[in-house]
Coordinates of N, CA, C and O in Angstrom, one line a residue:
X1 N 128.9 89.9 100.3 CA 127.9 91.0 100.2 C 127.8 91.2 102.0 O 128.1 90.6 102.5
X2 N 127.3 92.6 101.7 CA 127.5 92.8 103.6 C 126.1 93.3 103.6 O 124.9 93.1 103.1
X3 N 126.0 92.9 105.2 CA 124.7 92.8 105.7 C 124.5 93.6 106.9 O 125.5 93.5 107.6
X4 N 123.3 94.5 107.1 CA 123.3 95.2 108.4 C 121.9 95.0 108.9 O 121.1 94.8 108.5
X5 N 121.9 94.7 110.1 CA 121.1 93.8 110.9 C 121.2 95.3 112.3 O 121.7 95.1 112.7
X6 N 119.9 95.7 112.3 CA 119.5 96.7 113.2 C 118.8 96.3 114.2 O 117.2 95.9 113.7
X7 N 118.8 96.2 115.4 CA 117.5 95.5 116.2 C 117.5 96.8 117.4 O 118.1 96.9 118.0
X8 N 116.2 97.3 117.3 CA 116.2 98.5 117.9 C 115.9 98.4 119.3 O 116.3 98.9 120.1
X9 N 115.2 97.2 119.5 CA 114.1 97.1 121.1 C 114.5 95.4 120.8 O 113.6 94.7 120.1
X10 N 114.6 94.7 121.7 CA 114.6 93.1 122.4 C 114.4 93.5 124.2 O 115.0 93.7 124.8
X11 N 112.8 93.0 124.0 CA 112.2 92.9 125.4 C 112.6 91.7 125.5 O 111.7 90.6 125.3
X12 N 112.9 91.2 126.8 CA 113.0 90.5 128.0 C 112.4 90.0 129.3 O 113.3 90.8 129.9
X13 N 111.3 90.0 129.3 CA 111.1 89.6 130.6 C 111.8 88.6 131.3 O 111.7 87.3 130.9
X14 N 111.8 88.9 132.5 CA 112.2 87.9 133.7 C 113.7 87.7 133.5 O 114.8 86.9 134.3
X15 N 114.3 88.6 132.6 CA 116.0 88.5 132.7 C 116.7 89.4 133.5 O 116.2 90.9 133.6
X16 N 117.8 89.3 134.4 CA 118.1 90.2 135.5 C 118.8 91.1 134.4 O 119.4 91.1 133.5
X17 N 118.4 92.7 135.1 CA 119.1 93.7 134.5 C 120.6 94.0 134.0 O 120.8 94.1 133.1
X18 N 121.4 93.0 135.1 CA 122.5 93.0 135.0 C 123.0 91.8 133.9 O 124.2 91.9 133.3
X19 N 122.3 91.1 133.3 CA 123.0 90.4 132.1 C 122.3 90.8 130.8 O 122.3 90.0 129.6
X20 N 121.7 91.8 130.6 CA 121.2 92.0 129.6 C 122.1 92.2 128.6 O 121.9 92.0 126.9
X21 N 123.0 92.9 128.9 CA 124.3 93.2 127.9 C 124.9 91.8 127.3 O 125.1 91.9 126.0
X22 N 125.0 91.0 128.4 CA 125.3 89.2 127.8 C 124.7 88.8 127.0 O 125.3 88.4 125.8
X23 N 123.1 89.1 127.1 CA 122.1 88.2 126.1 C 122.6 89.0 124.9 O 122.6 88.1 124.1
X24 N 122.6 90.2 125.0 CA 122.5 90.9 123.4 C 123.2 90.5 122.6 O 123.4 90.0 121.3
X25 N 124.5 90.4 123.2 CA 126.2 90.0 122.8 C 126.0 88.6 122.0 O 126.5 88.4 121.1
X26 N 125.7 87.6 122.7 CA 125.2 86.4 122.4 C 124.2 86.7 121.2 O 124.2 85.5 120.5
X27 N 123.4 87.2 121.3 CA 122.2 87.5 119.9 C 122.7 87.9 119.1 O 123.0 86.9 117.9
X28 N 124.1 88.7 118.8 CA 124.8 89.2 117.9 C 125.7 88.1 117.5 O 125.6 87.9 116.2
X29 N 126.3 87.3 118.1 CA 127.2 86.6 117.7 C 126.3 85.1 116.9 O 126.9 84.8 115.8
X30 N 125.4 84.9 117.6 CA 124.8 83.4 117.2 C 124.2 84.0 116.0 O 124.2 83.1 114.8
X31 N 123.7 85.3 115.6 CA 122.8 85.6 114.5 C 124.1 85.9 113.4 O 123.6 84.9 112.1
X32 N 125.1 86.2 113.5 CA 126.1 86.5 112.6 C 126.8 85.1 112.5 O 126.8 85.0 111.5
X33 N 126.8 84.1 113.1 CA 127.2 82.6 112.8 C 126.6 82.2 111.8 O 126.7 81.4 111.2
X34 N 124.9 82.2 112.5 CA 123.6 81.5 111.5 C 123.9 82.2 110.1 O 123.4 81.3 109.0
X35 N 123.8 83.8 110.0 CA 123.9 83.8 108.2 C 125.3 83.7 107.9 O 125.3 83.5 106.5
X36 N 126.1 83.8 108.4 CA 127.4 83.3 107.6 C 127.4 81.6 107.2 O 128.0 81.6 106.1
X37 N 126.8 80.7 108.0 CA 127.2 79.8 108.0 C 125.8 79.1 107.1 O 125.7 78.3 105.7
X38 N 124.9 80.0 107.1 CA 123.2 79.2 106.4 C 123.2 80.5 105.4 O 122.1 80.2 104.5
X39 N 123.9 81.6 105.5 CA 123.1 82.3 104.5 C 121.7 83.7 104.8 O 121.0 82.7 105.7
X40 N 121.4 84.1 104.0 CA 120.0 85.0 103.8 C 118.9 84.4 103.8 O 118.8 83.6 102.5
X41 N 117.9 84.2 104.0 CA 116.8 83.9 103.5 C 116.4 84.6 102.4 O 116.7 85.9 101.9
X42 N 115.8 84.2 101.1 CA 116.1 84.3 99.7 C 115.2 85.9 99.9 O 115.6 86.7 98.8
X43 N 114.3 85.9 100.6 CA 113.5 87.6 100.5 C 113.9 88.5 101.3 O 113.8 89.1 100.4
X44 N 115.2 88.2 101.6 CA 115.9 89.5 102.1 C 117.1 89.8 101.3 O 117.8 90.9 101.7
X45 N 117.4 88.8 100.6 CA 118.7 89.1 99.5 C 118.9 90.4 98.7 O 119.5 90.1 97.8
X46 N 117.5 90.2 98.1 CA 117.2 91.5 97.4 C 117.1 92.8 98.3 O 116.6 93.8 97.1
X47 N 117.1 92.5 99.0 CA 116.9 93.9 100.0 C 115.9 93.9 100.9 O 114.9 93.5 100.0
X48 N 115.5 94.7 101.3 CA 114.3 95.0 102.5 C 114.4 95.0 103.6 O 115.4 95.0 104.7
X49 N 113.4 95.8 104.5 CA 113.5 96.0 105.6 C 112.1 95.5 106.4 O 111.5 95.3 105.6
X50 N 112.3 95.5 107.7 CA 110.8 94.7 108.2 C 110.9 95.5 109.5 O 112.1 96.0 110.2
X51 N 109.7 96.3 109.8 CA 109.7 96.9 110.6 C 109.4 96.4 112.2 O 109.6 96.8 113.3
X52 N 108.7 95.4 111.8 CA 108.4 94.1 113.1 C 108.9 92.9 112.6 O 108.8 92.5 111.5
X53 N 109.4 91.9 113.5 CA 109.8 90.4 113.1 C 108.8 89.6 114.3 O 109.5 89.6 115.9
X54 N 108.5 88.3 114.2 CA 107.9 87.3 114.9 C 108.5 86.4 115.0 O 108.7 85.6 113.8
X55 N 109.2 86.2 116.3 CA 110.5 85.0 116.1 C 109.9 84.0 117.0 O 110.2 83.1 117.3
X56 N 108.4 84.0 117.2 CA 107.6 82.9 117.9 C 108.0 82.7 119.0 O 108.3 83.6 119.7
X57 N 107.8 81.6 119.9 CA 108.2 81.2 121.2 C 108.8 80.2 121.3 O 109.4 79.3 120.2
X58 N 109.7 80.4 122.2 CA 110.7 79.0 122.4 C 110.7 78.8 123.7 O 110.6 79.6 124.9
X59 N 110.9 77.7 124.6 CA 111.2 77.4 125.9 C 112.7 77.6 126.3 O 113.4 77.2 125.9
X60 N 112.7 77.9 127.3 CA 113.7 78.4 128.7 C 113.8 77.7 129.6 O 113.0 77.3 130.4
X61 N 115.0 77.2 129.9 CA 115.2 76.3 132.0 C 115.4 77.7 132.5 O 116.1 78.5 131.9
X62 N 114.9 77.8 133.4 CA 115.3 78.1 134.5 C 117.2 78.6 134.7 O 117.2 77.5 135.0
X63 N 117.1 79.9 135.0 CA 118.8 79.7 135.2 C 119.7 79.6 134.4 O 120.8 79.3 134.4
X64 N 119.2 79.7 133.1 CA 120.0 79.6 132.0 C 120.9 80.5 131.5 O 120.7 81.9 131.9
X65 N 122.0 79.6 131.2 CA 123.1 81.2 131.4 C 122.9 82.4 130.0 O 122.0 81.7 129.3
X66 N 123.3 83.0 130.6 CA 122.6 84.5 129.3 C 123.5 84.3 127.8 O 122.9 84.3 127.0
X67 N 125.0 83.3 127.9 CA 124.9 83.0 126.8 C 124.2 82.0 125.7 O 123.9 82.3 124.6
X68 N 123.5 81.0 126.7 CA 123.0 80.0 125.4 C 121.7 80.9 125.7 O 120.7 80.5 124.8
X69 N 120.9 81.4 126.1 CA 119.3 82.4 126.3 C 119.8 83.4 125.2 O 118.8 82.9 124.2
X70 N 120.8 83.7 124.7 CA 121.1 84.8 123.5 C 121.0 84.0 122.5 O 120.5 84.3 121.0
X71 N 121.5 82.5 122.3 CA 121.9 81.5 121.1 C 120.5 81.6 120.8 O 120.1 81.2 119.6
X72 N 119.9 81.3 121.4 CA 118.4 80.7 121.6 C 117.5 81.5 120.7 O 116.8 81.4 120.4
X73 N 117.4 82.8 121.4 CA 116.6 84.1 120.5 C 116.9 84.1 119.3 O 116.5 84.4 118.6
X74 N 118.5 84.0 119.2 CA 119.0 84.4 118.0 C 118.5 83.2 116.8 O 118.2 83.3 115.9
X75 N 118.7 82.1 117.4 CA 117.8 81.1 116.6 C 116.3 81.2 116.0 O 115.9 81.1 115.0
X76 N 115.8 82.0 117.0 CA 114.4 82.0 116.7 C 114.1 82.9 116.0 O 113.1 83.4 114.9
X77 N 115.2 84.2 115.9 CA 115.0 85.5 115.1 C 115.4 85.0 113.9 O 114.4 85.5 112.6
X78 N 116.1 84.4 113.6 CA 116.8 83.9 112.2 C 115.7 82.9 111.4 O 115.2 82.9 110.8
X79 N 114.8 81.9 112.6 CA 113.5 81.1 111.8 C 112.3 82.3 111.7 O 111.9 82.2 110.2
X80 N 112.6 83.4 112.7 CA 111.5 84.2 111.7 C 111.6 85.1 110.7 O 110.6 85.5 109.8
X81 N 113.1 85.5 110.1 CA 113.3 85.8 108.8 C 113.1 85.0 107.9 O 113.0 85.4 106.3
X82 N 112.7 83.6 107.8 CA 112.0 83.0 106.9 C 110.7 83.0 106.6 O 110.0 82.4 105.9
X83 N 109.9 83.4 107.5 CA 108.4 83.7 107.5 C 108.2 84.7 106.6 O 108.6 85.8 106.7

């Protein structure tokens, strides 16, 4: 199965501008890993697009490395795919 995931905009308040690409790359890596390991939620396996996804909220530690922040965001997004 091929999956195409397009994130048009990811708004991150409080993230240093120089870290945005590292965070974005970490989001992509972790989402790919989660989808590969756990698959897609049932409602997405039949195809479908969402104009917007509410990934909820989660806590981060001040000074969290970009890779860890991206992974946390990806886990929240993946959880939002099931709602």
